[in-house]
Amino acid sequence: MSGVVESLRVLLGGTPKRVSKKELPEEVRELHKHKFADKERIEAIHIELREKAANKQPEKWRRKRWAVLAAVNLLFLVSYYLDIQLLEGALTASRFAGFHMADLNSALQVMLAFKHVVINLVIGTVTIFILWWLLGGRTFCSWVCPYHLVAEWAEMLHLKLVKRGWAKDYHFDRRSRTWLWLVFVILAVVTGYTIYETISPTGILSRALIYGPGVALIWVALLLLFEIFFSRRAWCRYACPIGLTYGFVGATSPFTVHYELPNCFHEGECRKVCLVPHVLDTVLKGRAREMEVDIGADCTRCLRCVDACPTGALTIKYKGLGDLL
């Protein structure tokens, strides 16, 4: 239970706690003492990393994720234009084969703004809650959210510009996301309008794909330009209330990225590619509290860290299914 509480604290913007050596289990301290004496193993890892840097291979999980994300969003478009009523609506609220589905953050905004609970909205919210609890809350962000995809492409450009000195990467306080979540909740209650929905890049892109582009896309373009030139993945890291909401849903999810300390030599390749690198603080030398650790609630399960890890220390696990995945 303490692990879940700590995970939620970090999700809300807290700094991951660093435990002292005395607090670490004896087996963890002993492992650190002997593991780094294996110089041949360490050199073999470094050779592998140099080879990977010289001969970059496609990231298999990233390709799968992009394919799933594109397929889900295109299914809305195909259903709308062919009028086959398979997947109706948009990501904020939809109906799949007759089952109502409602984005949790959008549903909360609607209920607070109109001070009224609609039964279909409740059904849709419960359906989505169960679905994303099973899949891991913030899996929505990296496997379904259309803004995540275009922001990931913008990030690739950002990294190239930073190398040339044409862009900066300013960091902000991660607690800003929590404060913005509260601000939008208060605005919904006070004004009676779902103000966040008018500026949500997720909703804007989903509706634009299905029903056609509108002037709201200018706002999305400005966000992307800010991320390209000033702050890497700023919206997802520091602002998006949707990510925070789904982080809470996935805090106890059976689907997790799993870290095994004995296999890790702390090369740091995983943190280089992670959208939310604070969730991987446990891979830093001396930070892991146990021999095996589940990565926290803010993890988007994009699985780039799994692809990047040269020693297999990071894997995917579904609790109850063991190593079947």
mmCIF file of C-alpha atoms in Angstrom:
data_model
loop_
_atom_site.group_PDB
_atom_site.id
_atom_site.type_symbol
_atom_site.label_atom_id
_atom_site.label_comp_id
_atom_site.label_asym_id
_atom_site.label_seq_id
_atom_site.Cartn_x
_atom_site.Cartn_y
_atom_site.Cartn_z
ATOM 1 C CA MET A 1 0.000 0.000 0.000
ATOM 2 C CA SER A 2 2.870 2.376 0.797
ATOM 3 C CA GLY A 3 4.120 1.879 -2.769
ATOM 4 C CA VAL A 4 0.767 3.028 -4.194
ATOM 5 C CA VAL A 5 0.722 6.092 -1.929
ATOM 6 C CA GLU A 6 4.248 7.035 -2.992
ATOM 7 C CA SER A 7 3.319 6.453 -6.632
ATOM 8 C CA LEU A 8 0.339 8.818 -6.322
ATOM 9 C CA ARG A 9 2.439 11.432 -4.541
ATOM 10 C CA VAL A 10 4.882 11.446 -7.452
ATOM 11 C CA LEU A 11 1.966 11.533 -9.914
ATOM 12 C CA LEU A 12 0.724 14.721 -8.230
ATOM 13 C CA GLY A 13 4.113 16.344 -8.754
ATOM 14 C CA GLY A 14 6.154 15.229 -5.768
ATOM 15 C CA THR A 15 9.857 14.469 -6.086
ATOM 16 C CA PRO A 16 10.636 10.731 -5.868
ATOM 17 C CA LYS A 17 11.987 9.929 -2.419
ATOM 18 C CA ARG A 18 15.552 8.772 -2.112
ATOM 19 C CA VAL A 19 16.040 6.123 0.532
ATOM 20 C CA SER A 20 19.214 5.941 2.577
ATOM 21 C CA LYS A 21 21.492 2.919 2.354
ATOM 22 C CA LYS A 22 20.426 1.892 5.837
ATOM 23 C CA GLU A 23 16.794 1.677 4.708
ATOM 24 C CA LEU A 24 17.594 -0.627 1.791
ATOM 25 C CA PRO A 25 17.034 -4.359 2.307
ATOM 26 C CA GLU A 26 20.223 -6.318 3.010
ATOM 27 C CA GLU A 27 19.891 -8.316 -0.235
ATOM 28 C CA VAL A 28 19.756 -5.073 -2.248
ATOM 29 C CA ARG A 29 22.884 -3.707 -0.572
ATOM 30 C CA GLU A 30 24.737 -6.972 -1.169
ATOM 31 C CA LEU A 31 23.694 -7.032 -4.821
ATOM 32 C CA HIS A 32 25.080 -3.552 -5.425
ATOM 33 C CA LYS A 33 28.302 -4.524 -3.724
ATOM 34 C CA HIS A 34 28.992 -7.516 -5.974
ATOM 35 C CA LYS A 35 27.282 -6.630 -9.252
ATOM 36 C CA PHE A 36 29.727 -3.933 -10.287
ATOM 37 C CA ALA A 37 32.683 -6.226 -9.816
ATOM 38 C CA ASP A 38 31.612 -7.985 -13.020
ATOM 39 C CA LYS A 39 33.783 -5.872 -15.346
ATOM 40 C CA GLU A 40 33.385 -8.237 -18.315
ATOM 41 C CA ARG A 41 29.609 -7.985 -18.166
ATOM 42 C CA ILE A 42 29.763 -4.198 -17.953
ATOM 43 C CA GLU A 43 32.128 -3.962 -20.917
ATOM 44 C CA ALA A 44 29.874 -6.269 -22.962
ATOM 45 C CA ILE A 45 26.923 -3.962 -22.269
ATOM 46 C CA HIS A 46 28.923 -0.912 -23.345
ATOM 47 C CA ILE A 47 29.934 -2.643 -26.572
ATOM 48 C CA GLU A 48 26.284 -3.495 -27.256
ATOM 49 C CA LEU A 49 25.233 0.095 -26.636
ATOM 50 C CA ARG A 50 27.885 1.406 -29.030
ATOM 51 C CA GLU A 51 26.719 -1.030 -31.701
ATOM 52 C CA LYS A 52 23.099 0.024 -31.205
ATOM 53 C CA ALA A 53 24.076 3.695 -31.488
ATOM 54 C CA ALA A 54 25.970 3.021 -34.717
ATOM 55 C CA ASN A 55 23.232 0.821 -36.219
ATOM 56 C CA LYS A 56 19.908 2.144 -35.006
ATOM 57 C CA GLN A 57 17.077 -0.345 -35.279
ATOM 58 C CA PRO A 58 13.342 0.450 -35.363
ATOM 59 C CA GLU A 59 11.667 0.401 -31.968
ATOM 60 C CA LYS A 60 9.227 -2.510 -32.170
ATOM 61 C CA TRP A 61 6.924 -1.329 -29.388
ATOM 62 C CA ARG A 62 6.790 2.191 -30.759
ATOM 63 C CA ARG A 63 5.708 0.893 -34.164
ATOM 64 C CA LYS A 64 3.029 -1.305 -32.596
ATOM 65 C CA ARG A 65 1.815 1.566 -30.469
ATOM 66 C CA TRP A 66 1.581 3.969 -33.403
ATOM 67 C CA ALA A 67 -0.339 1.345 -35.367
ATOM 68 C CA VAL A 68 -2.850 0.818 -32.547
ATOM 69 C CA LEU A 69 -3.240 4.549 -31.954
ATOM 70 C CA ALA A 70 -3.851 5.231 -35.648
ATOM 71 C CA ALA A 71 -6.283 2.310 -35.948
ATOM 72 C CA VAL A 72 -8.401 3.423 -32.975
ATOM 73 C CA ASN A 73 -8.718 7.002 -34.203
ATOM 74 C CA LEU A 74 -9.313 5.998 -37.810
ATOM 75 C CA LEU A 75 -12.079 3.665 -36.671
ATOM 76 C CA PHE A 76 -14.024 6.728 -35.527
ATOM 77 C CA LEU A 77 -13.532 8.281 -38.967
ATOM 78 C CA VAL A 78 -14.507 5.157 -40.911
ATOM 79 C CA SER A 79 -17.582 4.547 -38.752
ATOM 80 C CA TYR A 80 -18.718 8.143 -39.255
ATOM 81 C CA TYR A 81 -18.222 8.332 -43.025
ATOM 82 C CA LEU A 82 -19.584 4.867 -43.763
ATOM 83 C CA ASP A 83 -22.365 5.312 -41.189
ATOM 84 C CA ILE A 84 -21.843 1.778 -39.881
ATOM 85 C CA GLN A 85 -22.506 2.800 -36.245
ATOM 86 C CA LEU A 86 -19.632 0.689 -34.940
ATOM 87 C CA LEU A 87 -17.735 3.434 -33.113
ATOM 88 C CA GLU A 88 -19.785 6.614 -32.880
ATOM 89 C CA GLY A 89 -18.821 9.995 -31.437
ATOM 90 C CA ALA A 90 -15.283 11.052 -30.537
ATOM 91 C CA LEU A 91 -12.760 10.256 -27.809
ATOM 92 C CA THR A 92 -14.495 12.536 -25.315
ATOM 93 C CA ALA A 93 -17.758 10.566 -25.556
ATOM 94 C CA SER A 94 -18.593 7.634 -27.796
ATOM 95 C CA ARG A 95 -20.522 4.431 -28.254
ATOM 96 C CA PHE A 96 -18.886 1.190 -29.356
ATOM 97 C CA ALA A 97 -21.247 -1.501 -30.670
ATOM 98 C CA GLY A 98 -23.970 -0.062 -28.469
ATOM 99 C CA PHE A 99 -21.837 0.307 -25.317
ATOM 100 C CA HIS A 100 -21.603 3.866 -24.027
ATOM 101 C CA MET A 101 -18.094 5.148 -23.306
ATOM 102 C CA ALA A 102 -17.097 8.488 -21.807
ATOM 103 C CA ASP A 103 -13.657 9.937 -21.177
ATOM 104 C CA LEU A 104 -13.334 10.158 -17.396
ATOM 105 C CA ASN A 105 -12.034 13.710 -17.292
ATOM 106 C CA SER A 106 -14.638 14.938 -19.800
ATOM 107 C CA ALA A 107 -17.444 13.209 -17.896
ATOM 108 C CA LEU A 108 -16.313 14.833 -14.644
ATOM 109 C CA GLN A 109 -16.275 18.258 -16.310
ATOM 110 C CA VAL A 110 -19.798 17.747 -17.702
ATOM 111 C CA MET A 111 -21.242 16.567 -14.383
ATOM 112 C CA LEU A 112 -19.684 19.467 -12.478
ATOM 113 C CA ALA A 113 -20.681 22.069 -15.067
ATOM 114 C CA PHE A 114 -24.316 21.005 -15.448
ATOM 115 C CA LYS A 115 -24.786 19.728 -11.870
ATOM 116 C CA HIS A 116 -26.679 16.814 -13.314
ATOM 117 C CA VAL A 117 -25.864 13.130 -13.644
ATOM 118 C CA VAL A 118 -27.051 11.425 -16.820
ATOM 119 C CA ILE A 119 -27.389 7.639 -16.610
ATOM 120 C CA ASN A 120 -25.699 7.058 -20.001
ATOM 121 C CA LEU A 121 -22.771 9.181 -18.815
ATOM 122 C CA VAL A 122 -22.480 7.073 -15.661
ATOM 123 C CA ILE A 123 -22.572 3.857 -17.714
ATOM 124 C CA GLY A 124 -19.951 5.201 -20.103
ATOM 125 C CA THR A 125 -17.728 6.348 -17.253
ATOM 126 C CA VAL A 126 -17.870 2.994 -15.464
ATOM 127 C CA THR A 127 -17.127 1.157 -18.722
ATOM 128 C CA ILE A 128 -14.080 3.303 -19.440
ATOM 129 C CA PHE A 129 -12.883 3.140 -15.821
ATOM 130 C CA ILE A 130 -12.874 -0.663 -15.873
ATOM 131 C CA LEU A 131 -11.258 -0.779 -19.327
ATOM 132 C CA TRP A 132 -8.379 1.536 -18.429
ATOM 133 C CA TRP A 133 -7.897 0.015 -14.992
ATOM 134 C CA LEU A 134 -7.339 -3.323 -16.728
ATOM 135 C CA LEU A 135 -5.002 -1.776 -19.317
ATOM 136 C CA GLY A 136 -3.208 0.645 -17.018
ATOM 137 C CA GLY A 137 -4.611 4.173 -16.783
ATOM 138 C CA ARG A 138 -2.074 6.278 -18.654
ATOM 139 C CA THR A 139 -1.848 3.637 -21.350
ATOM 140 C CA PHE A 140 -4.626 5.794 -22.829
ATOM 141 C CA CYS A 141 -2.110 8.598 -23.330
ATOM 142 C CA SER A 142 0.430 6.705 -25.406
ATOM 143 C CA TRP A 143 -1.819 4.142 -27.125
ATOM 144 C CA VAL A 144 -4.977 6.154 -27.931
ATOM 145 C CA CYS A 145 -4.550 9.932 -27.498
ATOM 146 C CA PRO A 146 -4.034 11.615 -30.913
ATOM 147 C CA TYR A 147 -2.194 14.557 -29.374
ATOM 148 C CA HIS A 148 0.360 12.170 -27.911
ATOM 149 C CA LEU A 149 1.178 10.963 -31.419
ATOM 150 C CA VAL A 150 1.691 14.396 -32.993
ATOM 151 C CA ALA A 151 3.565 15.557 -29.876
ATOM 152 C CA GLU A 152 5.855 12.534 -30.204
ATOM 153 C CA TRP A 153 6.623 13.518 -33.792
ATOM 154 C CA ALA A 154 7.217 17.101 -32.610
ATOM 155 C CA GLU A 155 9.558 15.731 -29.931
ATOM 156 C CA MET A 156 11.673 14.033 -32.585
ATOM 157 C CA LEU A 157 12.086 17.401 -34.329
ATOM 158 C CA HIS A 158 12.728 19.126 -30.996
ATOM 159 C CA LEU A 159 15.618 16.790 -30.168
ATOM 160 C CA LYS A 160 17.251 17.453 -33.551
ATOM 161 C CA LEU A 161 16.921 21.229 -33.077
ATOM 162 C CA VAL A 162 18.342 21.061 -29.539
ATOM 163 C CA LYS A 163 21.438 19.273 -30.853
ATOM 164 C CA ARG A 164 21.959 22.140 -33.298
ATOM 165 C CA GLY A 165 21.341 24.761 -30.636
ATOM 166 C CA TRP A 166 18.159 26.006 -32.337
ATOM 167 C CA ALA A 167 15.806 25.032 -29.513
ATOM 168 C CA LYS A 168 15.761 24.969 -25.712
ATOM 169 C CA ASP A 169 14.300 22.511 -23.237
ATOM 170 C CA TYR A 170 12.947 24.451 -20.277
ATOM 171 C CA HIS A 171 11.632 22.448 -17.336
ATOM 172 C CA PHE A 172 8.649 23.448 -15.213
ATOM 173 C CA ASP A 173 7.275 22.362 -11.853
ATOM 174 C CA ARG A 174 5.341 19.126 -12.364
ATOM 175 C CA ARG A 175 2.869 20.191 -9.679
ATOM 176 C CA SER A 176 1.452 22.637 -12.235
ATOM 177 C CA ARG A 177 -0.554 19.768 -13.747
ATOM 178 C CA THR A 178 -2.289 19.137 -10.424
ATOM 179 C CA TRP A 179 -3.067 22.830 -9.963
ATOM 180 C CA LEU A 180 -4.464 23.079 -13.490
ATOM 181 C CA TRP A 181 -6.652 20.013 -12.859
ATOM 182 C CA LEU A 182 -8.117 21.807 -9.831
ATOM 183 C CA VAL A 183 -8.511 25.090 -11.728
ATOM 184 C CA PHE A 184 -10.541 23.439 -14.494
ATOM 185 C CA VAL A 185 -12.721 21.645 -11.922
ATOM 186 C CA ILE A 186 -13.466 24.953 -10.159
ATOM 187 C CA LEU A 187 -14.152 26.723 -13.467
ATOM 188 C CA ALA A 188 -16.624 24.017 -14.479
ATOM 189 C CA VAL A 189 -18.519 24.381 -11.189
ATOM 190 C CA VAL A 190 -18.502 28.201 -11.144
ATOM 191 C CA THR A 191 -19.169 28.957 -14.827
ATOM 192 C CA GLY A 192 -21.405 26.032 -15.788
ATOM 193 C CA TYR A 193 -19.241 25.428 -18.865
ATOM 194 C CA THR A 194 -16.788 22.649 -19.696
ATOM 195 C CA ILE A 195 -14.004 25.138 -20.288
ATOM 196 C CA TYR A 196 -11.243 22.546 -20.444
ATOM 197 C CA GLU A 197 -12.982 20.760 -23.320
ATOM 198 C CA THR A 198 -12.680 23.879 -25.468
ATOM 199 C CA ILE A 199 -8.881 23.849 -25.203
ATOM 200 C CA SER A 200 -8.177 20.113 -24.864
ATOM 201 C CA PRO A 201 -5.845 19.169 -27.735
ATOM 202 C CA THR A 202 -7.018 15.568 -27.383
ATOM 203 C CA GLY A 203 -10.651 16.488 -28.005
ATOM 204 C CA ILE A 204 -9.804 19.063 -30.677
ATOM 205 C CA LEU A 205 -7.742 16.605 -32.721
ATOM 206 C CA SER A 206 -10.256 13.775 -32.289
ATOM 207 C CA ARG A 207 -13.153 15.930 -33.517
ATOM 208 C CA ALA A 208 -11.066 17.463 -36.328
ATOM 209 C CA LEU A 209 -10.137 14.016 -37.635
ATOM 210 C CA ILE A 210 -13.755 12.859 -37.693
ATOM 211 C CA TYR A 211 -15.762 15.972 -38.561
ATOM 212 C CA GLY A 212 -13.175 18.142 -40.293
ATOM 213 C CA PRO A 213 -10.667 20.813 -39.219
ATOM 214 C CA GLY A 214 -11.609 24.008 -37.407
ATOM 215 C CA VAL A 215 -9.981 27.148 -36.025
ATOM 216 C CA ALA A 216 -9.249 25.322 -32.752
ATOM 217 C CA LEU A 217 -6.394 23.582 -34.558
ATOM 218 C CA ILE A 218 -4.493 26.890 -34.349
ATOM 219 C CA TRP A 219 -4.286 26.358 -30.575
ATOM 220 C CA VAL A 220 -2.929 22.835 -31.087
ATOM 221 C CA ALA A 221 -0.347 24.163 -33.554
ATOM 222 C CA LEU A 222 0.800 26.790 -31.031
ATOM 223 C CA LEU A 223 1.195 24.102 -28.375
ATOM 224 C CA LEU A 224 3.322 21.997 -30.703
ATOM 225 C CA LEU A 225 5.504 24.976 -31.644
ATOM 226 C CA PHE A 226 6.082 25.711 -27.959
ATOM 227 C CA GLU A 227 7.119 22.095 -27.393
ATOM 228 C CA ILE A 228 9.373 22.053 -30.455
ATOM 229 C CA PHE A 229 11.292 25.215 -29.566
ATOM 230 C CA PHE A 230 10.996 25.703 -25.801
ATOM 231 C CA SER A 231 9.963 22.674 -23.730
ATOM 232 C CA ARG A 232 9.978 18.994 -24.639
ATOM 233 C CA ARG A 233 6.491 17.439 -24.335
ATOM 234 C CA ALA A 234 5.358 20.331 -22.109
ATOM 235 C CA TRP A 235 1.598 19.723 -22.358
ATOM 236 C CA CYS A 236 1.738 16.046 -21.396
ATOM 237 C CA ARG A 237 4.315 16.587 -18.640
ATOM 238 C CA TYR A 238 3.110 19.771 -16.996
ATOM 239 C CA ALA A 239 -0.467 20.562 -18.002
ATOM 240 C CA CYS A 240 -2.766 17.763 -19.194
ATOM 241 C CA PRO A 241 -5.552 16.984 -16.652
ATOM 242 C CA ILE A 242 -6.505 13.875 -18.648
ATOM 243 C CA GLY A 243 -3.126 12.283 -17.948
ATOM 244 C CA LEU A 244 -3.506 13.007 -14.230
ATOM 245 C CA THR A 245 -7.008 11.496 -14.128
ATOM 246 C CA TYR A 246 -5.933 8.301 -15.872
ATOM 247 C CA GLY A 247 -2.848 8.113 -13.677
ATOM 248 C CA PHE A 248 -5.128 7.696 -10.667
ATOM 249 C CA VAL A 249 -7.101 4.995 -12.479
ATOM 250 C CA GLY A 250 -3.957 3.021 -13.270
ATOM 251 C CA ALA A 251 -2.315 3.356 -9.851
ATOM 252 C CA THR A 252 -3.413 -0.174 -8.895
ATOM 253 C CA SER A 253 -3.704 -1.608 -12.410
ATOM 254 C CA PRO A 254 -2.578 -5.217 -12.961
ATOM 255 C CA PHE A 255 -0.732 -4.084 -16.124
ATOM 256 C CA THR A 256 2.648 -2.559 -15.355
ATOM 257 C CA VAL A 257 6.183 -1.995 -16.520
ATOM 258 C CA HIS A 258 8.270 -4.149 -14.197
ATOM 259 C CA TYR A 259 11.849 -3.452 -13.073
ATOM 260 C CA GLU A 260 14.279 -6.173 -11.952
ATOM 261 C CA LEU A 261 17.286 -4.778 -10.133
ATOM 262 C CA PRO A 262 19.594 -7.841 -10.602
ATOM 263 C CA ASN A 263 19.496 -7.354 -14.385
ATOM 264 C CA CYS A 264 20.185 -3.614 -14.303
ATOM 265 C CA PHE A 265 23.620 -2.034 -14.661
ATOM 266 C CA HIS A 266 22.225 1.536 -14.571
ATOM 267 C CA GLU A 267 23.209 2.560 -18.095
ATOM 268 C CA GLY A 268 20.391 5.138 -18.206
ATOM 269 C CA GLU A 269 19.196 4.366 -21.744
ATOM 270 C CA CYS A 270 15.609 3.993 -20.500
ATOM 271 C CA ARG A 271 15.473 7.460 -18.936
ATOM 272 C CA LYS A 272 16.757 9.063 -22.127
ATOM 273 C CA VAL A 273 13.663 7.995 -24.062
ATOM 274 C CA CYS A 274 11.055 8.243 -21.286
ATOM 275 C CA LEU A 275 8.329 10.893 -21.553
ATOM 276 C CA VAL A 276 8.114 11.030 -17.737
ATOM 277 C CA PRO A 277 11.656 10.096 -16.592
ATOM 278 C CA HIS A 278 10.867 10.719 -12.908
ATOM 279 C CA VAL A 279 8.971 7.395 -12.878
ATOM 280 C CA LEU A 280 12.263 5.673 -13.657
ATOM 281 C CA ASP A 281 14.166 7.152 -10.723
ATOM 282 C CA THR A 282 14.169 3.641 -9.299
ATOM 283 C CA VAL A 283 16.662 2.540 -11.998
ATOM 284 C CA LEU A 284 19.294 4.993 -10.721
ATOM 285 C CA LYS A 285 22.012 3.320 -8.704
ATOM 286 C CA GLY A 286 21.000 2.981 -5.075
ATOM 287 C CA ARG A 287 17.374 4.114 -5.618
ATOM 288 C CA ALA A 288 15.553 0.764 -5.920
ATOM 289 C CA ARG A 289 13.775 -0.111 -2.666
ATOM 290 C CA GLU A 290 13.352 -3.786 -3.566
ATOM 291 C CA MET A 291 14.831 -6.399 -5.899
ATOM 292 C CA GLU A 292 11.730 -6.012 -8.111
ATOM 293 C CA VAL A 293 9.709 -2.811 -8.513
ATOM 294 C CA ASP A 294 6.588 -1.879 -10.486
ATOM 295 C CA ILE A 295 6.987 1.466 -12.263
ATOM 296 C CA GLY A 296 4.637 4.123 -10.852
ATOM 297 C CA ALA A 297 1.230 5.539 -11.752
ATOM 298 C CA ASP A 298 2.554 8.319 -14.008
ATOM 299 C CA CYS A 299 4.010 5.744 -16.429
ATOM 300 C CA THR A 300 2.275 5.881 -19.841
ATOM 301 C CA ARG A 301 3.251 2.283 -20.735
ATOM 302 C CA CYS A 302 4.646 3.530 -24.056
ATOM 303 C CA LEU A 303 7.244 0.743 -23.590
ATOM 304 C CA ARG A 304 10.081 2.726 -25.152
ATOM 305 C CA CYS A 305 12.109 1.969 -22.026
ATOM 306 C CA VAL A 306 11.556 -1.760 -22.586
ATOM 307 C CA ASP A 307 12.966 -1.426 -26.104
ATOM 308 C CA ALA A 308 15.869 0.760 -24.940
ATOM 309 C CA CYS A 309 17.017 -1.380 -21.999
ATOM 310 C CA PRO A 310 20.043 -3.461 -23.113
ATOM 311 C CA THR A 311 19.878 -5.927 -20.221
ATOM 312 C CA GLY A 312 16.187 -6.832 -20.011
ATOM 313 C CA ALA A 313 15.809 -5.189 -16.607
ATOM 314 C CA LEU A 314 12.531 -3.593 -17.746
ATOM 315 C CA THR A 315 9.706 -5.820 -18.952
ATOM 316 C CA ILE A 316 5.921 -5.772 -19.123
ATOM 317 C CA LYS A 317 3.926 -7.703 -16.564
ATOM 318 C CA TYR A 318 0.265 -8.432 -16.088
ATOM 319 C CA LYS A 319 -0.301 -9.415 -12.489
ATOM 320 C CA GLY A 320 -2.044 -12.741 -12.265
ATOM 321 C CA LEU A 321 -0.720 -13.903 -15.624
ATOM 322 C CA GLY A 322 2.908 -14.187 -14.535
ATOM 323 C CA ASP A 323 5.309 -14.346 -17.460
ATOM 324 C CA LEU A 324 2.717 -15.245 -20.109
ATOM 325 C CA LEU A 325 3.065 -11.824 -21.789
#
